[in-house]
Amino acid sequence: MGGGLHGKVVEELGREISAGLHPPGTVLRIDEMERRFGISRSVAREVVRTLASIQLVMSRKRVGVVVRPRAEWNAFDPVLIRWLLSVDREAQLRTLAELRTAIEPVAASAAARNASDEQAAHLVGLAERMVATARAGDLAQFVDADCAFHRAVLGASGNPMFAQLHEVVGEVLRWRTGHGLMPSHPRPVAVRLHCEIAECVRSGDGARAEEAMRELVAEALEGTIALLGEPAAAES
């Protein structure tokens, strides 16, 4: 998205559109954008290009910049996912959990069939890293390993469309941590399931790899929803 003034304006307008403050069909005028944010016309147009790349808006001749219907937004864009999580966390988390439940267990099963020895060893190494960082209470390193683990499973599936979903999964995992929705010490069941998935991929047990991944996604949603109700999470 870029930093500086451009990034700040994109962030503010993107969150507003995601929250429904600019309903579909709303015209966002460049001159109004310039006045409101104190930006130049070139910066305003760059903001529009960025929002258009996420398919939140479109330019129409003799009309201006128009907010698209929600059904046309690029729902897989990590930036949009983050904005939508800020608007309605529980609904968006459930939507993402449904996506993960549909894709990641199948990807784990495929990984057990298709992973190379090198890919399988990499997964086992990541699981071991998660065990070590969980014991040490190093949540930042644990989340890094967690994101890498899920990326590796999706990649080892051999399905390039699955592989491209790693940014969606990574955004959810990092967002949970940034909003206090991950326990300071990862739950033992989650660590165990990661290890089990890695071993199933290495041994070629697709059925159990799929089942364990399904359990893992369900556990993650259950733990996140539980933490949403806690005061610290509500204030974050």
Coordinates of N, CA and C in Angstrom, one line a residue:
M1 N 0.8 -1.2 0.0 CA 0.0 0.0 0.0 C 0.9 1.3 0.0
G2 N 2.1 1.1 0.5 CA 2.9 2.3 0.5 C 2.8 3.0 1.8
G3 N 3.8 3.9 2.1 CA 3.7 4.6 3.4 C 3.4 6.1 3.2
G4 N 3.7 6.9 4.2 CA 3.5 8.3 4.0 C 2.0 8.7 3.9
L5 N 1.8 9.9 3.4 CA 0.5 10.5 3.3 C -0.4 9.6 2.4
H6 N 0.1 9.1 1.3 CA -0.6 8.2 0.4 C -1.2 7.0 1.2
G7 N -0.3 6.4 1.9 CA -0.7 5.2 2.7 C -1.8 5.5 3.7
K8 N -1.6 6.7 4.4 CA -2.6 7.1 5.4 C -4.0 7.3 4.8
V9 N -4.0 8.0 3.7 CA -5.3 8.3 3.0 C -6.0 7.0 2.5
V10 N -5.2 6.1 1.9 CA -5.7 4.8 1.5 C -6.3 4.1 2.7
E11 N -5.6 4.0 3.8 CA -6.0 3.3 5.0 C -7.4 3.9 5.5
E12 N -7.4 5.2 5.5 CA -8.7 5.8 6.1 C -9.9 5.6 5.1
L13 N -9.7 5.9 3.8 CA -10.8 5.7 2.9 C -11.1 4.2 2.8
G14 N -10.1 3.3 2.8 CA -10.4 1.9 2.7 C -11.2 1.4 3.9
R15 N -10.9 1.8 5.1 CA -11.6 1.4 6.3 C -13.1 2.0 6.2
E16 N -13.2 3.2 5.7 CA -14.5 3.8 5.6 C -15.4 3.1 4.6
I17 N -14.8 2.7 3.5 CA -15.6 2.0 2.5 C -16.0 0.6 3.1
S18 N -15.0 -0.1 3.7 CA -15.3 -1.4 4.3 C -16.4 -1.3 5.3
A19 N -16.5 -0.2 6.1 CA -17.5 -0.1 7.1 C -18.8 0.4 6.6
G20 N -18.9 0.6 5.3 CA -20.2 1.1 4.7 C -20.5 2.5 4.8
L21 N -19.4 3.3 5.2 CA -19.7 4.8 5.3 C -19.8 5.4 3.9
H22 N -19.3 4.8 2.9 CA -19.5 5.2 1.5 C -20.1 4.0 0.8
P23 N -21.5 4.0 0.8 CA -22.2 2.8 0.2 C -21.9 2.6 -1.3
P24 N -22.1 1.5 -1.8 CA -22.0 1.2 -3.3 C -22.7 2.3 -4.1
G25 N -22.0 2.8 -5.1 CA -22.6 3.9 -5.9 C -22.2 5.3 -5.5
T26 N -21.7 5.4 -4.3 CA -21.2 6.7 -3.9 C -20.1 7.2 -4.8
V27 N -20.1 8.5 -5.1 CA -19.1 9.1 -5.9 C -18.1 9.8 -5.0
L28 N -16.8 9.4 -5.1 CA -15.7 10.0 -4.4 C -15.0 11.0 -5.3
R29 N -15.1 12.2 -5.1 CA -14.6 13.3 -6.0 C -13.2 13.6 -5.6
I30 N -12.3 13.7 -6.6 CA -10.9 13.9 -6.4 C -10.7 15.3 -5.7
D31 N -11.5 16.3 -6.1 CA -11.3 17.6 -5.5 C -11.6 17.6 -4.1
E32 N -12.7 16.9 -3.7 CA -13.1 16.8 -2.3 C -12.0 16.0 -1.5
M33 N -11.4 15.0 -2.1 CA -10.3 14.2 -1.5 C -9.1 15.1 -1.2
E34 N -8.8 16.0 -2.2 CA -7.7 16.9 -2.0 C -7.9 17.8 -0.8
R35 N -9.1 18.4 -0.8 CA -9.4 19.3 0.3 C -9.4 18.6 1.7
R36 N -10.1 17.5 1.7 CA -10.2 16.8 3.0 C -8.9 16.4 3.6
F37 N -8.0 15.9 2.8 CA -6.8 15.3 3.3 C -5.6 16.2 3.1
G38 N -5.8 17.3 2.4 CA -4.7 18.2 2.1 C -3.6 17.6 1.3
I39 N -4.0 16.9 0.2 CA -3.1 16.2 -0.7 C -3.2 16.8 -2.1
S40 N -2.2 16.6 -2.9 CA -2.1 17.0 -4.3 C -3.0 16.1 -5.1
R41 N -3.3 16.6 -6.3 CA -4.1 15.8 -7.3 C -3.4 14.5 -7.6
S42 N -2.1 14.6 -7.8 CA -1.4 13.4 -8.2 C -1.4 12.3 -7.1
V43 N -1.3 12.8 -5.8 CA -1.5 11.8 -4.7 C -2.9 11.3 -4.6
A44 N -3.9 12.1 -4.8 CA -5.3 11.7 -4.8 C -5.5 10.6 -5.9
R45 N -5.0 10.8 -7.0 CA -5.2 9.8 -8.1 C -4.4 8.5 -7.8
E46 N -3.3 8.6 -7.1 CA -2.6 7.4 -6.8 C -3.4 6.6 -5.7
V47 N -4.0 7.4 -4.8 CA -4.9 6.7 -3.8 C -6.0 6.0 -4.5
V48 N -6.6 6.6 -5.5 CA -7.7 6.0 -6.3 C -7.2 4.7 -7.0
R49 N -6.0 4.8 -7.5 CA -5.5 3.6 -8.2 C -5.3 2.5 -7.3
T50 N -4.8 2.8 -6.0 CA -4.6 1.7 -5.0 C -5.9 1.1 -4.6
L51 N -6.9 1.9 -4.4 CA -8.3 1.4 -4.0 C -8.9 0.6 -5.2
A52 N -8.6 1.1 -6.4 CA -9.2 0.4 -7.5 C -8.5 -1.0 -7.7
S53 N -7.2 -1.1 -7.3 CA -6.5 -2.4 -7.4 C -7.1 -3.5 -6.5
I54 N -7.8 -3.0 -5.4 CA -8.5 -3.9 -4.5 C -9.9 -4.1 -5.0
Q55 N -10.3 -3.4 -6.0 CA -11.6 -3.4 -6.6 C -12.7 -2.8 -5.7
L56 N -12.3 -1.9 -4.8 CA -13.2 -1.2 -4.0 C -13.9 -0.1 -4.8
V57 N -13.2 0.5 -5.8 CA -13.8 1.6 -6.5 C -13.5 1.4 -8.0
M58 N -14.2 2.2 -8.9 CA -13.9 2.2 -10.3 C -14.1 3.6 -10.8
S59 N -13.4 4.0 -11.9 CA -13.6 5.3 -12.4 C -14.5 5.2 -13.6
R60 N -15.5 6.1 -13.6 CA -16.4 6.2 -14.7 C -16.3 7.6 -15.4
K61 N -16.3 7.6 -16.7 CA -16.2 8.9 -17.4 C -17.5 9.7 -17.1
R62 N -17.3 11.0 -17.0 CA -18.3 12.0 -16.7 C -19.0 11.7 -15.4
V63 N -18.6 10.8 -14.6 CA -19.2 10.5 -13.3 C -18.1 10.8 -12.2
G64 N -17.0 10.0 -12.2 CA -16.0 10.2 -11.2 C -15.6 8.8 -10.7
V65 N -15.1 8.8 -9.5 CA -14.7 7.6 -8.8 C -15.9 7.0 -8.0
V66 N -16.3 5.8 -8.4 CA -17.5 5.2 -7.8 C -17.2 4.0 -7.0
V67 N -17.8 3.9 -5.8 CA -17.6 2.8 -4.9 C -18.4 1.6 -5.5
R68 N -17.7 0.4 -5.7 CA -18.2 -0.8 -6.2 C -19.1 -1.5 -5.2
P69 N -20.0 -2.4 -5.7 CA -20.8 -3.2 -4.8 C -19.8 -4.2 -4.1
R70 N -20.2 -4.6 -2.9 CA -19.3 -5.4 -2.1 C -19.0 -6.7 -2.8
A71 N -19.9 -7.3 -3.5 CA -19.7 -8.5 -4.2 C -18.6 -8.5 -5.2
E72 N -18.2 -7.3 -5.6 CA -17.1 -7.1 -6.6 C -15.7 -6.8 -6.0
W73 N -15.7 -6.6 -4.7 CA -14.4 -6.4 -4.0 C -13.5 -7.6 -4.1
N74 N -12.2 -7.4 -4.1 CA -11.2 -8.5 -4.1 C -11.1 -9.0 -2.6
A75 N -12.0 -10.0 -2.3 CA -12.1 -10.5 -1.0 C -10.8 -11.2 -0.5
F76 N -9.9 -11.6 -1.4 CA -8.7 -12.3 -1.0 C -7.5 -11.3 -0.8
D77 N -7.7 -10.0 -1.0 CA -6.6 -9.1 -0.7 C -6.4 -9.0 0.8
P78 N -5.1 -9.2 1.2 CA -4.8 -9.1 2.6 C -5.1 -7.8 3.3
V79 N -5.0 -6.7 2.5 CA -5.3 -5.4 3.1 C -6.8 -5.3 3.4
L80 N -7.6 -5.7 2.4 CA -9.1 -5.6 2.6 C -9.5 -6.5 3.7
I81 N -8.9 -7.7 3.9 CA -9.2 -8.6 5.0 C -8.9 -7.9 6.3
R82 N -7.8 -7.2 6.4 CA -7.5 -6.5 7.6 C -8.6 -5.4 7.9
W83 N -9.0 -4.7 6.9 CA -10.0 -3.6 7.1 C -11.3 -4.3 7.5
L84 N -11.7 -5.3 6.9 CA -13.0 -6.0 7.2 C -12.9 -6.6 8.7
L85 N -11.8 -7.1 9.1 CA -11.6 -7.5 10.4 C -11.8 -6.4 11.4
S86 N -11.4 -5.2 11.1 CA -11.6 -4.1 12.0 C -13.0 -3.6 12.1
V87 N -13.9 -4.0 11.1 CA -15.3 -3.5 11.0 C -16.2 -4.5 11.8
D88 N -16.0 -5.8 11.5 CA -16.9 -6.8 12.1 C -16.0 -8.1 12.3
R89 N -15.3 -8.1 13.4 CA -14.3 -9.1 13.7 C -14.9 -10.5 13.6
E90 N -15.9 -10.7 14.4 CA -16.4 -12.1 14.5 C -17.0 -12.6 13.2
A91 N -17.7 -11.8 12.5 CA -18.3 -12.3 11.2 C -17.2 -12.6 10.2
Q92 N -16.2 -11.7 10.2 CA -15.1 -11.9 9.2 C -14.2 -13.1 9.6
L93 N -14.0 -13.3 10.9 CA -13.3 -14.4 11.4 C -14.0 -15.7 11.0
R94 N -15.3 -15.8 11.1 CA -16.0 -17.0 10.8 C -16.0 -17.2 9.3
T95 N -16.1 -16.1 8.5 CA -16.0 -16.3 7.0 C -14.6 -16.8 6.6
L96 N -13.6 -16.3 7.2 CA -12.2 -16.8 6.9 C -12.0 -18.2 7.4
A97 N -12.6 -18.6 8.6 CA -12.5 -19.9 9.1 C -13.2 -20.9 8.1
E98 N -14.3 -20.5 7.5 CA -15.0 -21.4 6.6 C -14.1 -21.6 5.3
L99 N -13.5 -20.5 4.9 CA -12.5 -20.7 3.8 C -11.4 -21.6 4.1
R100 N -10.8 -21.4 5.3 CA -9.7 -22.3 5.7 C -10.1 -23.7 5.8
T101 N -11.4 -23.9 6.4 CA -11.9 -25.3 6.6 C -12.1 -26.0 5.2
A102 N -12.5 -25.2 4.2 CA -12.7 -25.8 2.9 C -11.4 -26.1 2.2
I103 N -10.4 -25.3 2.4 CA -9.1 -25.4 1.7 C -8.0 -26.2 2.4
E104 N -7.7 -25.7 3.6 CA -6.5 -26.2 4.2 C -6.4 -27.7 4.5
P105 N -7.6 -28.3 5.0 CA -7.5 -29.8 5.2 C -7.2 -30.6 3.9
V106 N -7.9 -30.1 2.8 CA -7.6 -30.7 1.5 C -6.2 -30.5 1.1
A107 N -5.7 -29.3 1.3 CA -4.3 -29.0 1.0 C -3.3 -29.9 1.8
A108 N -3.6 -30.2 3.1 CA -2.8 -31.0 3.9 C -2.8 -32.5 3.4
S109 N -4.0 -32.9 3.0 CA -4.1 -34.3 2.4 C -3.2 -34.4 1.1
A110 N -3.4 -33.3 0.3 CA -2.6 -33.3 -1.0 C -1.1 -33.2 -0.7
A111 N -0.7 -32.5 0.3 CA 0.7 -32.4 0.7 C 1.3 -33.8 1.1
A112 N 0.4 -34.5 1.8 CA 0.9 -35.9 2.2 C 1.2 -36.8 0.9
R113 N 0.5 -36.5 -0.2 CA 0.7 -37.3 -1.4 C 1.8 -36.7 -2.2
N114 N 1.9 -35.4 -2.2 CA 2.8 -34.7 -3.2 C 4.1 -34.1 -2.7
A115 N 4.2 -33.9 -1.4 CA 5.4 -33.2 -0.9 C 6.7 -34.0 -1.2
S116 N 7.7 -33.2 -1.6 CA 9.0 -33.8 -1.7 C 9.6 -34.1 -0.4
D117 N 10.7 -34.9 -0.3 CA 11.3 -35.1 0.9 C 11.8 -33.8 1.6
E118 N 12.3 -32.9 0.7 CA 12.7 -31.6 1.2 C 11.6 -30.8 1.8
Q119 N 10.4 -30.8 1.2 CA 9.3 -30.0 1.7 C 8.8 -30.7 3.0
A120 N 8.7 -32.0 3.1 CA 8.3 -32.6 4.3 C 9.2 -32.3 5.4
A121 N 10.5 -32.4 5.2 CA 11.5 -32.1 6.2 C 11.4 -30.6 6.7
H122 N 11.1 -29.7 5.8 CA 10.9 -28.3 6.1 C 9.7 -28.2 7.0
L123 N 8.6 -28.9 6.7 CA 7.5 -28.8 7.6 C 7.8 -29.3 9.0
V124 N 8.5 -30.4 9.1 CA 8.8 -31.0 10.4 C 9.7 -30.0 11.2
G125 N 10.6 -29.4 10.5 CA 11.5 -28.4 11.1 C 10.7 -27.2 11.6
L126 N 9.7 -26.7 10.9 CA 8.9 -25.6 11.3 C 8.1 -26.0 12.5
A127 N 7.5 -27.3 12.5 CA 6.8 -27.7 13.7 C 7.7 -27.8 14.9
E128 N 8.9 -28.2 14.8 CA 9.8 -28.3 15.9 C 10.2 -26.9 16.4
R129 N 10.3 -25.9 15.5 CA 10.5 -24.5 15.8 C 9.3 -24.0 16.6
M130 N 8.1 -24.4 16.3 CA 6.9 -23.9 17.0 C 6.9 -24.5 18.4
V131 N 7.3 -25.7 18.5 CA 7.4 -26.3 19.9 C 8.4 -25.5 20.7
A132 N 9.5 -25.2 20.2 CA 10.6 -24.5 21.0 C 10.1 -23.1 21.3
T133 N 9.5 -22.4 20.4 CA 9.1 -21.0 20.7 C 7.9 -21.0 21.6
A134 N 7.1 -22.0 21.5 CA 5.9 -22.0 22.4 C 6.4 -22.2 23.9
R135 N 7.4 -23.1 24.0 CA 7.9 -23.4 25.4 C 8.6 -22.1 25.9
A136 N 9.3 -21.4 25.0 CA 10.0 -20.2 25.5 C 9.0 -19.0 25.7
G137 N 7.8 -19.1 25.2 CA 6.9 -18.0 25.3 C 7.2 -16.9 24.4
D138 N 7.9 -17.2 23.3 CA 8.3 -16.2 22.3 C 7.2 -16.2 21.2
L139 N 6.1 -15.4 21.5 CA 5.0 -15.4 20.6 C 5.3 -14.9 19.2
A140 N 6.1 -13.9 19.1 CA 6.4 -13.3 17.8 C 7.1 -14.4 16.9
Q141 N 8.1 -15.1 17.4 CA 8.7 -16.1 16.7 C 7.8 -17.3 16.4
F142 N 6.9 -17.6 17.3 CA 5.9 -18.7 17.1 C 5.0 -18.3 16.0
V143 N 4.5 -17.1 15.9 CA 3.6 -16.7 14.8 C 4.4 -16.7 13.5
D144 N 5.6 -16.3 13.5 CA 6.4 -16.4 12.2 C 6.5 -17.8 11.7
A145 N 6.8 -18.7 12.6 CA 6.9 -20.1 12.3 C 5.5 -20.7 11.9
D146 N 4.4 -20.2 12.5 CA 3.1 -20.7 12.2 C 2.7 -20.3 10.8
C147 N 3.0 -19.0 10.4 CA 2.7 -18.5 9.1 C 3.5 -19.3 8.0
A148 N 4.7 -19.5 8.3 CA 5.6 -20.3 7.4 C 5.1 -21.7 7.3
F149 N 4.6 -22.3 8.4 CA 4.1 -23.7 8.4 C 2.9 -23.8 7.4
H150 N 1.9 -22.9 7.6 CA 0.7 -23.0 6.7 C 1.1 -22.7 5.3
R151 N 2.0 -21.7 5.1 CA 2.4 -21.5 3.7 C 3.1 -22.7 3.1
A152 N 3.8 -23.4 3.9 CA 4.5 -24.6 3.4 C 3.5 -25.7 3.0
V153 N 2.5 -25.9 3.9 CA 1.5 -26.9 3.6 C 0.8 -26.6 2.3
L154 N 0.3 -25.3 2.1 CA -0.4 -24.9 0.9 C 0.5 -25.1 -0.3
G155 N 1.8 -24.8 -0.2 CA 2.7 -24.9 -1.3 C 3.0 -26.4 -1.6
A156 N 3.1 -27.2 -0.6 CA 3.5 -28.6 -0.8 C 2.3 -29.4 -1.4
S157 N 1.1 -28.8 -1.3 CA -0.1 -29.5 -1.9 C 0.1 -29.8 -3.4
G158 N 0.9 -28.9 -4.1 CA 1.1 -29.1 -5.5 C 0.0 -28.3 -6.3
N159 N -0.9 -27.7 -5.6 CA -2.0 -26.9 -6.2 C -1.6 -25.5 -6.2
P160 N -1.3 -24.8 -7.3 CA -0.9 -23.4 -7.3 C -1.9 -22.5 -6.8
M161 N -3.2 -22.8 -6.9 CA -4.3 -21.9 -6.4 C -4.3 -22.0 -4.9
F162 N -4.1 -23.2 -4.3 CA -4.0 -23.3 -2.9 C -2.8 -22.5 -2.4
A163 N -1.7 -22.6 -3.1 CA -0.5 -21.9 -2.7 C -0.7 -20.4 -2.6
Q164 N -1.5 -19.9 -3.4 CA -1.6 -18.4 -3.4 C -2.5 -17.9 -2.3
L165 N -3.1 -18.8 -1.5 CA -3.9 -18.4 -0.4 C -3.1 -18.2 0.9
H166 N -1.8 -18.3 0.8 CA -1.0 -18.2 2.0 C -1.0 -16.8 2.6
E167 N -1.2 -15.8 1.7 CA -1.3 -14.4 2.3 C -2.6 -14.2 3.1
V168 N -3.7 -14.8 2.7 CA -4.9 -14.8 3.4 C -4.7 -15.4 4.8
V169 N -4.2 -16.6 4.8 CA -4.0 -17.3 6.1 C -3.0 -16.5 7.0
G170 N -1.9 -16.0 6.4 CA -0.9 -15.3 7.2 C -1.5 -14.0 7.7
E171 N -2.4 -13.3 7.0 CA -3.0 -12.1 7.5 C -3.8 -12.4 8.7
V172 N -4.6 -13.5 8.7 CA -5.4 -13.8 9.8 C -4.6 -14.1 11.0
L173 N -3.5 -14.9 10.8 CA -2.7 -15.3 12.0 C -2.0 -14.1 12.6
R174 N -1.5 -13.2 11.8 CA -0.8 -12.0 12.3 C -1.8 -11.1 12.9
W175 N -3.0 -10.9 12.3 CA -4.0 -10.0 12.9 C -4.4 -10.5 14.3
R176 N -4.6 -11.8 14.4 CA -5.0 -12.3 15.8 C -4.0 -11.9 16.8
T177 N -2.7 -12.0 16.5 CA -1.7 -11.7 17.5 C -1.7 -10.2 17.8
G178 N -1.8 -9.4 16.7 CA -1.8 -7.9 16.9 C -2.9 -7.4 17.7
H179 N -4.0 -8.2 17.8 CA -5.2 -7.7 18.5 C -5.5 -8.5 19.8
G180 N -4.5 -9.1 20.3 CA -4.6 -9.8 21.6 C -5.5 -11.0 21.6
L181 N -5.6 -11.6 20.4 CA -6.5 -12.8 20.3 C -5.7 -14.1 20.1
M182 N -4.4 -14.0 20.6 CA -3.6 -15.2 20.7 C -3.1 -15.3 22.1
P183 N -3.3 -16.5 22.8 CA -2.7 -16.6 24.2 C -1.2 -16.3 24.2
S184 N -0.7 -15.8 25.3 CA 0.7 -15.5 25.3 C 1.6 -16.8 25.2
H185 N 1.0 -17.9 25.7 CA 1.6 -19.2 25.5 C 0.6 -20.0 24.6
P186 N 1.0 -20.4 23.4 CA 0.1 -21.1 22.5 C -0.4 -22.4 23.2
R187 N -1.7 -22.7 22.9 CA -2.3 -23.8 23.5 C -1.6 -25.1 23.1
P188 N -1.4 -26.0 24.0 CA -0.7 -27.3 23.7 C -1.3 -28.1 22.6
V189 N -2.7 -28.1 22.5 CA -3.4 -28.8 21.5 C -3.0 -28.3 20.1
A190 N -2.9 -27.0 20.0 CA -2.5 -26.4 18.7 C -1.1 -26.8 18.3
V191 N -0.2 -26.7 19.2 CA 1.2 -27.1 18.9 C 1.3 -28.6 18.5
R192 N 0.5 -29.4 19.3 CA 0.5 -30.9 19.0 C 0.0 -31.2 17.6
L193 N -1.1 -30.5 17.2 CA -1.7 -30.7 15.9 C -0.8 -30.3 14.7
H194 N 0.0 -29.2 14.9 CA 1.0 -28.8 13.9 C 2.0 -30.0 13.7
C195 N 2.5 -30.5 14.8 CA 3.5 -31.6 14.8 C 2.9 -32.8 14.1
E196 N 1.6 -33.1 14.4 CA 1.0 -34.3 13.8 C 0.8 -34.1 12.3
I197 N 0.4 -32.9 11.9 CA 0.3 -32.7 10.5 C 1.6 -32.9 9.7
A198 N 2.6 -32.3 10.3 CA 4.0 -32.4 9.7 C 4.4 -33.9 9.6
E199 N 4.2 -34.7 10.6 CA 4.5 -36.1 10.6 C 3.7 -36.9 9.6
C200 N 2.4 -36.5 9.5 CA 1.5 -37.2 8.5 C 1.9 -36.9 7.1
V201 N 2.3 -35.6 6.9 CA 2.8 -35.3 5.5 C 4.1 -36.1 5.2
R202 N 5.0 -36.2 6.2 CA 6.2 -36.9 6.0 C 6.0 -38.4 5.7
S203 N 5.0 -38.9 6.4 CA 4.7 -40.4 6.3 C 3.7 -40.7 5.2
G204 N 3.1 -39.7 4.6 CA 2.2 -39.9 3.5 C 0.8 -40.3 3.9
D205 N 0.5 -40.0 5.2 CA -0.9 -40.3 5.7 C -1.8 -39.1 5.4
G206 N -2.4 -39.1 4.2 CA -3.3 -38.0 3.8 C -4.5 -37.9 4.6
A207 N -5.2 -39.0 4.9 CA -6.4 -39.0 5.7 C -6.3 -38.3 7.0
R208 N -5.2 -38.7 7.8 CA -5.0 -38.1 9.1 C -4.5 -36.7 9.0
A209 N -3.7 -36.4 8.0 CA -3.3 -35.0 7.8 C -4.5 -34.1 7.6
E210 N -5.4 -34.5 6.8 CA -6.7 -33.8 6.5 C -7.5 -33.6 7.8
E211 N -7.6 -34.7 8.5 CA -8.4 -34.6 9.8 C -7.7 -33.7 10.8
A212 N -6.4 -33.8 11.0 CA -5.7 -33.0 12.0 C -5.8 -31.5 11.6
M213 N -5.7 -31.2 10.3 CA -5.8 -29.8 9.9 C -7.2 -29.3 10.1
R214 N -8.2 -30.1 9.9 CA -9.6 -29.6 10.2 C -9.7 -29.3 11.7
E215 N -9.1 -30.2 12.5 CA -9.2 -29.9 14.0 C -8.5 -28.7 14.3
L216 N -7.3 -28.4 13.7 CA -6.5 -27.2 14.0 C -7.3 -26.0 13.6
V217 N -7.9 -25.9 12.5 CA -8.6 -24.7 12.1 C -9.8 -24.5 13.0
A218 N -10.5 -25.5 13.4 CA -11.6 -25.4 14.3 C -11.1 -24.9 15.7
E219 N -10.0 -25.4 16.1 CA -9.4 -25.0 17.4 C -9.1 -23.5 17.4
A220 N -8.5 -23.1 16.3 CA -8.1 -21.7 16.2 C -9.3 -20.8 16.3
L221 N -10.4 -21.1 15.6 CA -11.6 -20.3 15.6 C -12.2 -20.3 17.0
E222 N -12.3 -21.4 17.6 CA -12.8 -21.5 18.9 C -12.1 -20.7 19.9
G223 N -10.7 -20.8 19.9 CA -9.9 -20.0 20.8 C -10.0 -18.5 20.6
T224 N -10.1 -18.1 19.3 CA -10.2 -16.7 19.0 C -11.5 -16.1 19.4
I225 N -12.6 -16.8 19.1 CA -13.9 -16.3 19.5 C -14.0 -16.2 21.0
A226 N -13.4 -17.2 21.7 CA -13.4 -17.1 23.2 C -12.7 -15.9 23.7
L227 N -11.6 -15.6 23.1 CA -10.8 -14.4 23.5 C -11.5 -13.1 23.1
L228 N -12.3 -13.1 22.1 CA -13.1 -11.9 21.7 C -13.9 -11.3 22.8
G229 N -14.4 -12.2 23.7 CA -15.3 -11.8 24.8 C -14.6 -11.3 26.0
E230 N -13.2 -11.4 26.0 CA -12.5 -11.0 27.2 C -12.2 -9.5 27.1
P231 N -12.2 -8.8 28.3 CA -12.1 -7.3 28.3 C -10.8 -6.8 27.5
A232 N -9.7 -7.5 27.7 CA -8.5 -7.0 27.0 C -8.6 -7.0 25.5
A233 N -9.3 -8.1 25.0 CA -9.5 -8.2 23.6 C -10.5 -7.1 23.1
A234 N -11.5 -6.9 23.9 CA -12.5 -5.9 23.5 C -11.9 -4.5 23.4
E235 N -10.9 -4.2 24.2 CA -10.3 -2.9 24.2 C -9.2 -2.7 23.2
S236 N -8.7 -3.8 22.6 CA -7.5 -3.7 21.7 C -7.9 -3.2 20.3

